[in-house]
Short mmCIF file of C-alpha atoms in Angstrom, two decimals:
data_model
loop_
_atom_site.label_atom_id
_atom_site.label_comp_id
_atom_site.label_asym_id
_atom_site.label_seq_id
_atom_site.Cartn_x
_atom_site.Cartn_y
_atom_site.Cartn_z
CA MET S 1 -34.98 -24.48 5.82
CA LEU S 2 -31.10 -24.91 4.26
CA LEU S 3 -28.53 -22.04 4.90
CA LEU S 4 -25.82 -22.31 2.66
CA HIS S 5 -22.34 -20.82 3.80
CA PRO S 6 -20.80 -18.79 1.07
CA PHE S 7 -17.52 -20.89 1.39
CA PRO S 8 -17.62 -24.68 1.43
CA GLU S 9 -14.88 -24.95 3.20
CA GLU S 10 -13.72 -23.08 5.90
CA PRO S 11 -9.79 -21.69 4.77
CA GLN S 12 -7.25 -23.86 6.64
CA VAL S 13 -5.24 -20.31 5.97
CA ARG S 14 -5.72 -17.02 7.87
CA PRO S 15 -5.56 -14.34 6.00
CA PRO S 16 -1.97 -12.42 7.03
CA VAL S 17 -3.89 -9.04 8.77
CA LEU S 18 -5.66 -11.39 11.50
CA ALA S 19 -2.79 -12.67 13.22
CA TYR S 20 -1.50 -8.75 14.20
CA LEU S 21 -5.23 -8.36 15.71
CA SER S 22 -4.03 -9.49 18.86
CA ASN S 23 -1.56 -7.00 19.09
CA ALA S 24 -3.39 -4.04 18.24
CA GLN S 25 -3.85 -0.51 19.29
CA PHE S 26 -6.83 0.81 18.59
CA ALA S 27 -7.46 5.20 19.53
CA PRO S 28 -9.05 5.37 22.99
CA VAL S 29 -12.39 6.90 21.56
CA ASN S 30 -14.05 5.46 24.60
CA MET S 31 -12.46 7.98 26.94
CA ARG S 32 -14.34 11.29 27.34
CA SER S 33 -10.42 13.31 26.38
CA TRP S 34 -10.08 11.69 23.31
CA PRO S 35 -11.68 14.27 21.11
CA ALA S 36 -9.78 17.01 22.31
CA VAL S 37 -6.82 14.76 22.39
CA ARG S 38 -7.58 13.85 18.53
CA GLY S 39 -7.83 17.56 17.96
CA ALA S 40 -4.13 18.41 19.27
CA ILE S 41 -3.17 15.83 17.11
CA ARG S 42 -4.39 17.10 13.58
CA THR S 43 -3.82 20.50 14.47
CA GLY S 44 0.11 19.50 15.45
CA VAL S 45 1.20 17.13 14.30
CA GLY S 46 2.48 19.15 10.79
CA GLN S 47 5.03 20.74 12.65
CA ALA S 48 6.66 17.29 13.89
CA VAL S 49 7.66 16.57 10.16
CA MET S 50 7.88 20.37 9.10
CA LYS S 51 11.63 20.91 8.08
CA GLY S 52 13.03 23.03 11.72
CA GLY S 53 10.33 20.93 13.17
CA ASP S 54 10.81 19.54 16.78
CA PRO S 55 8.93 15.50 16.94
CA GLU S 56 10.10 15.77 20.90
CA SER S 57 8.37 19.24 22.00
CA VAL S 58 5.40 18.37 19.21
CA LEU S 59 4.88 14.26 20.63
CA ALA S 60 5.29 16.45 24.28
CA SER S 61 2.48 19.12 23.49
CA PHE S 62 -0.57 15.77 22.73
CA ASP S 63 1.47 14.66 26.17
CA GLU S 64 0.13 17.37 27.56
CA ALA S 65 -3.25 17.77 25.72
CA ALA S 66 -4.13 14.57 27.36
CA VAL S 67 -3.35 15.36 30.58
CA LYS S 68 -5.47 18.29 30.31
CA ALA S 69 -8.38 16.62 28.72
CA ASP S 70 -8.57 13.99 31.09
CA MET S 71 -8.00 16.21 34.50
CA GLU S 72 -11.16 18.83 32.77
CA ALA S 73 -13.44 15.03 31.64
CA ALA S 74 -13.07 14.16 35.46
CA THR S 75 -14.10 17.30 36.51
CA GLY S 76 -16.59 18.12 34.00
#
């Protein structure tokens, strides 16, 4: 059985996006606390960029939500 490769020769240059994958950071979807944290981010991120918004306090609230969700996931 003859299998044909879609590219007769392997490309010599990798696409630029592949260079970034080794340093990529992905959402921690394997953590049980992630859904709660994701929800806090979705509902609160707009407050950081609104006129008169306070990005520092918004990010701190995300951190607090993450700690709370981690504690609840660990005990529940």
